[in-house]
CSV table of C-alpha atoms in Angstrom, one decimal:
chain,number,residue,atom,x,y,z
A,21,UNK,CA,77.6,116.0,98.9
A,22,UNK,CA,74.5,113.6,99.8
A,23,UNK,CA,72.4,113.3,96.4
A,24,UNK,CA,69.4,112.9,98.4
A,25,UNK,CA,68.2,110.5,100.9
A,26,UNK,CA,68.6,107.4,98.7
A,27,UNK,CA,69.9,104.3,100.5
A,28,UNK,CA,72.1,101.1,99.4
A,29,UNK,CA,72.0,98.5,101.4
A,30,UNK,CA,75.1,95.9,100.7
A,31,UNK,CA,75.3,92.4,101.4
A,32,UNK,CA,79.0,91.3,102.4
A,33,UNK,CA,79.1,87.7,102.1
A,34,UNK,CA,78.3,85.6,98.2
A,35,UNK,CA,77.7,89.6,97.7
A,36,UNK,CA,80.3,92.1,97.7
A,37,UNK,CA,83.3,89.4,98.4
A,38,UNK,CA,83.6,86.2,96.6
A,39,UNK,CA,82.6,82.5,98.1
A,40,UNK,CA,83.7,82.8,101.7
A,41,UNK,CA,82.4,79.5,102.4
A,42,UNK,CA,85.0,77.1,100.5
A,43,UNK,CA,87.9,79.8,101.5
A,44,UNK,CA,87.3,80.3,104.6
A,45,UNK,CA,84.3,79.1,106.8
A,46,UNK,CA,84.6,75.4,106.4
A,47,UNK,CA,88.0,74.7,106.9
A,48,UNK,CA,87.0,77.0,110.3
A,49,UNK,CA,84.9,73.9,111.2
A,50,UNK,CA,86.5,71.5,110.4
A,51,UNK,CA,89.3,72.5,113.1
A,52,UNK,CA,86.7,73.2,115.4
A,53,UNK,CA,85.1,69.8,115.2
A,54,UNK,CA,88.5,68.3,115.0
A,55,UNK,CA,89.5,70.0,118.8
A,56,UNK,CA,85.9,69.4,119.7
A,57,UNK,CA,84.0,66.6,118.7
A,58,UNK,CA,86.4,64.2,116.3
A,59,UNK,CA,83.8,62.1,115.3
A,60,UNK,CA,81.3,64.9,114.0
A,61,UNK,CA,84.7,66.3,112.2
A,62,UNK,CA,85.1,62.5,110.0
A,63,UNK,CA,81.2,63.4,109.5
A,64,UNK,CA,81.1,66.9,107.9
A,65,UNK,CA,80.8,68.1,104.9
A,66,UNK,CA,80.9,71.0,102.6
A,67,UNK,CA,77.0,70.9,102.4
A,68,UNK,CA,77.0,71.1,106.3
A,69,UNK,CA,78.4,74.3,106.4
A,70,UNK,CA,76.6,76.0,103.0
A,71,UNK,CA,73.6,74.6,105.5
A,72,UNK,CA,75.2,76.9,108.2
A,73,UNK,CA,75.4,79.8,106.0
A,74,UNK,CA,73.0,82.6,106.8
A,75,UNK,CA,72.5,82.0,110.3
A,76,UNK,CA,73.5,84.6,112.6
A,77,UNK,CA,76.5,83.5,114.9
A,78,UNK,CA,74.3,83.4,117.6
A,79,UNK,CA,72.2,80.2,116.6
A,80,UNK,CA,75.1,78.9,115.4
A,81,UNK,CA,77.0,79.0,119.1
A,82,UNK,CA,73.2,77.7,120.5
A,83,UNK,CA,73.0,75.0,117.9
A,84,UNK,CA,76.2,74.1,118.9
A,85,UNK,CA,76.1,74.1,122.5
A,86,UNK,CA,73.2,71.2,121.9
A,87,UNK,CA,75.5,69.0,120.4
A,88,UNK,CA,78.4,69.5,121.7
A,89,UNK,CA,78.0,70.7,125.1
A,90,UNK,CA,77.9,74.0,126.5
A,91,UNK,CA,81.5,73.0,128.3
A,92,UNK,CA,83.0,73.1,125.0
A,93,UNK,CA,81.7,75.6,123.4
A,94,UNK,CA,84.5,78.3,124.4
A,95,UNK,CA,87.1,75.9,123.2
A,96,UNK,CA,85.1,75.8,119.4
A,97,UNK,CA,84.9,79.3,119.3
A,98,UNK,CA,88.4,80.0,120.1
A,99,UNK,CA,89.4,77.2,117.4
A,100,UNK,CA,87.1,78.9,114.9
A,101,UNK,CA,87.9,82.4,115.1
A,102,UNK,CA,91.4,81.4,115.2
A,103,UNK,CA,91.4,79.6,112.2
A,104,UNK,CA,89.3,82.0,110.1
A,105,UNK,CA,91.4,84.7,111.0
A,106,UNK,CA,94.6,83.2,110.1
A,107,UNK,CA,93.2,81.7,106.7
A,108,UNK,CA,93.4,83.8,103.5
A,109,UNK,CA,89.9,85.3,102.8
A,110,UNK,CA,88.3,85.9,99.4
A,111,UNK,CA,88.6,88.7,97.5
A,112,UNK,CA,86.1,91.3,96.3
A,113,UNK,CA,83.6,90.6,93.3
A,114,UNK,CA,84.5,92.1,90.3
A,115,UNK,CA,83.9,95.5,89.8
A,116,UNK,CA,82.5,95.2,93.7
A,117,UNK,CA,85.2,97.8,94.5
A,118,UNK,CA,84.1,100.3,91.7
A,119,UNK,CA,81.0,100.2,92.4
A,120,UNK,CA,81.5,101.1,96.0
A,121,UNK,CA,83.8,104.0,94.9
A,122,UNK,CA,81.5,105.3,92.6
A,123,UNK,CA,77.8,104.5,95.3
A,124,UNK,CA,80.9,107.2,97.6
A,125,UNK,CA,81.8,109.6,95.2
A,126,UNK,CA,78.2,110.2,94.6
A,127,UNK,CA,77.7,111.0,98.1
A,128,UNK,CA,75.2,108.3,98.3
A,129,UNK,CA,74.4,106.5,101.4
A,130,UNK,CA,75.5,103.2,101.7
A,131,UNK,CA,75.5,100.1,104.4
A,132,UNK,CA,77.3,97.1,104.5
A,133,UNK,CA,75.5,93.8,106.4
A,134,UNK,CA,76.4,90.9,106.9
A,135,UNK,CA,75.5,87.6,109.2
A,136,UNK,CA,79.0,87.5,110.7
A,137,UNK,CA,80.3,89.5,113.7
A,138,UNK,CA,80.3,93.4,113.6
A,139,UNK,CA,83.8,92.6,114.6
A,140,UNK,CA,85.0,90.6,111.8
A,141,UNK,CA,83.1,92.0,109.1
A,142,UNK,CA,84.9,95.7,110.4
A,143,UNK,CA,88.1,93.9,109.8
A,144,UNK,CA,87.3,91.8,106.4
A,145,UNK,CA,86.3,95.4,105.1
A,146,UNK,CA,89.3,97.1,106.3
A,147,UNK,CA,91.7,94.0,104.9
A,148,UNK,CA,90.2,94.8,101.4
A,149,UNK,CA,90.0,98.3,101.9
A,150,UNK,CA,86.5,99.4,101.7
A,151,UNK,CA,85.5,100.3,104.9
A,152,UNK,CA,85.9,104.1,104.5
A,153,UNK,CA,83.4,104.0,101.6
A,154,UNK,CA,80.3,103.2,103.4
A,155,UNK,CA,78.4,105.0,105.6
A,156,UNK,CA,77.9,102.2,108.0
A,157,UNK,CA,78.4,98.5,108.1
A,158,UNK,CA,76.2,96.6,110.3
A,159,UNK,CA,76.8,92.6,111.2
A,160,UNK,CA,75.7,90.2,114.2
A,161,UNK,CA,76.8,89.4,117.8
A,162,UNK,CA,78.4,85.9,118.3
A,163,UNK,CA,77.4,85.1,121.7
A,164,UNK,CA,75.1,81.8,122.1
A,165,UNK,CA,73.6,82.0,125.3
A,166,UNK,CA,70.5,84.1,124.1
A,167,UNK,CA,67.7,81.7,124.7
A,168,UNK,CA,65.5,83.6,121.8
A,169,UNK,CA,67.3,82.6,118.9
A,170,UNK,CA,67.0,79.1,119.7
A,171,UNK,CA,64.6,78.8,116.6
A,172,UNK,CA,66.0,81.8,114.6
A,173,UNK,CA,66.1,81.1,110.9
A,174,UNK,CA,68.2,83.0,108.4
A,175,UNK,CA,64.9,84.4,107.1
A,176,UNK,CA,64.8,85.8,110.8
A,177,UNK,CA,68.4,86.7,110.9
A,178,UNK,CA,68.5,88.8,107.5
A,179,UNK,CA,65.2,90.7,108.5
A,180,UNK,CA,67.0,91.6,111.7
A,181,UNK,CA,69.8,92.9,110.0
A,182,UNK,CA,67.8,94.7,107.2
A,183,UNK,CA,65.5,96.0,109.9
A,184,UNK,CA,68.7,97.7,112.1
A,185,UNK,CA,69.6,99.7,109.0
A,186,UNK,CA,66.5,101.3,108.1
A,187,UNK,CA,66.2,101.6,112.0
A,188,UNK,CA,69.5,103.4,111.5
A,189,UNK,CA,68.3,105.8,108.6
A,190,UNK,CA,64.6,106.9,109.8
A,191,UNK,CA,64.7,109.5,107.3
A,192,UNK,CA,65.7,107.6,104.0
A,193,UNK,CA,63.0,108.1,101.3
A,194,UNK,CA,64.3,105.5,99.3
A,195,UNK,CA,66.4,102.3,99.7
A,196,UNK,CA,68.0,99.6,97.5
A,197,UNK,CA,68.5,96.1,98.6
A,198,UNK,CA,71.8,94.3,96.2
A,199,UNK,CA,72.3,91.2,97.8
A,200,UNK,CA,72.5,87.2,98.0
A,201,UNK,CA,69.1,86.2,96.8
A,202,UNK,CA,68.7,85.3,100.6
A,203,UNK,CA,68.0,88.9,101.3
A,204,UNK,CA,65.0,89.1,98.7
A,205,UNK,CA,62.4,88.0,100.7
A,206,UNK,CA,63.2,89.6,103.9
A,207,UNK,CA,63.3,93.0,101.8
A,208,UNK,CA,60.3,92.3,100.0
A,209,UNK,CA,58.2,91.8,103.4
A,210,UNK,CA,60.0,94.9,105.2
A,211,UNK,CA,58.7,97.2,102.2
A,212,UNK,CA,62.0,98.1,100.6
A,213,UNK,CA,61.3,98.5,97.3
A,214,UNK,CA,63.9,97.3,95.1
A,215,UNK,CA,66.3,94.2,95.4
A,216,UNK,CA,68.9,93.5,93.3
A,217,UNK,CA,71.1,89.9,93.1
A,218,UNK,CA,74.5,91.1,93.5
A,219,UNK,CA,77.2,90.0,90.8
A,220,UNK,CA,79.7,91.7,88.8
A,221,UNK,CA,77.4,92.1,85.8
A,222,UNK,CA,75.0,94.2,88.4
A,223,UNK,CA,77.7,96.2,89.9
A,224,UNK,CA,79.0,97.2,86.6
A,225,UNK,CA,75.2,98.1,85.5
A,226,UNK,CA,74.4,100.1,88.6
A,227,UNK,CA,77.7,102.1,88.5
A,228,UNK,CA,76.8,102.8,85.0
A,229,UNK,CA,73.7,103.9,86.1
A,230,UNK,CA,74.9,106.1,88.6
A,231,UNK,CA,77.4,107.9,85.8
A,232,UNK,CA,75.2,108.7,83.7
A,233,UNK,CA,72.8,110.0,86.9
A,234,UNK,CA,76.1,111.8,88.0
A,235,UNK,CA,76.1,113.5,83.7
A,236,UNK,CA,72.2,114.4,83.8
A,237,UNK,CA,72.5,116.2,87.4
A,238,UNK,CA,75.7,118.4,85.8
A,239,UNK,CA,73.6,119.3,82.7
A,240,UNK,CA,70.0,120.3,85.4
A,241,UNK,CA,68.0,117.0,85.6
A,242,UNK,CA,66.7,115.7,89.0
A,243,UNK,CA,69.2,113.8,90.4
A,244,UNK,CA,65.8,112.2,92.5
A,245,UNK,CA,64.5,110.4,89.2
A,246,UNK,CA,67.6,107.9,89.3
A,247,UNK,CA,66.2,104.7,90.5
């Protein structure tokens, strides 16, 4: 059962899974650069890619393209997604999974974003098992070619994303935001009115929450003055 039209909204990545960044993403570049551009590869750093982070795949394929040429940017992506896939990816945040369970059992609505592809963020959910308890998980496209995201920034990429979800849910009342930091602003102009920094410490707080929401609706309060 739905208790009312109250909305979650999830970020995936440095949110509900743990620092994808050194397990996963940069040693993705790194092979990229090194089939692509060896030079660039010597170059790169860590910092370069937590620079990367938060883009939507689609600047990063157009950034790309600029610097390395738009003749190899099939080859990158194929060494990319090749290498991300077959590298061992993080693991949930503490008490991320019980807090999911418990945002489900409460029949609350719930959405999962994220900056990577819809298709790899379907599969990192299903890997660690959470993708049956959201209602929805939205994530980006990875093509480059789009000429309008030539000067997208992640401030424009997380609106887009937070945008598609209330899009999504026209008739939510109410929606949380727990989330990178990164998402704060982009929440705070779209009007959503509560943001939370996900982190274990939250996720246990807000499943508390919802417990003792879940005791005071089976003894007659309103299960609307939660939140």
């Amino acid at each position: 059962m739905r208790m009312g039209n109250k909305l979650f909204i999830l970020g995936w990545d440095n949110g509900l899974i743990q620092d994808v960044v050194r397990t996963k993403i940069h040693t993705s570049y790194i092979e990229m650069l090194r089939a692509t551009s060896p030079i660039l590869a010597a170059k790169w750093t860590i910092k370069d890619t937590y620079r990367m982070q938060g883009m939507s795949p689609t600047k990063i394929w157009y950034d790309f393209a600029l610097v390395l040429g738009e003749d190899k940017v099939a080859k990158a992506k194929e060494v990319f997604y090749k290498t991300y896939e077959n590298t061992p990816g993080p693991e949930l945040v503490a008490n991320a999974y019980s807090f999911l369970q418990k945002l489900h059992d409460c029949g609350y609505y719930s959405v999962v974003v994220s900056n990577k592809s819809q298709r790899l963020l379907g599969q990192e959910m299903a890997d660690l098992k959470v993708r049956d308890l959201v209602s929805y998980f939205v994530g980006s496209s990875d093509e480059y070619s789009q000429q309008r995201y030539a000067k997208q920034t992640k401030f424009d990429a997380r609106y887009e994303l937070l945008s598609q979800v209330l899009s999504l849910m026209p008739n939510i009342e109410d929606a949380v935001v727990v989330a990178h930091k990164g998402y704060a602003e982009p929440a705070y102009v779209l009007g959503v009115p509560r943001f939370e920094e996900a982190s274990s410490q939250v996720f246990d707080w807000l499943s508390g929450e919802l417990q003792k929401q879940e005791e005071s609706f089976s003894s007659g309060w309103d299960r609307e003055d939660f939140l």
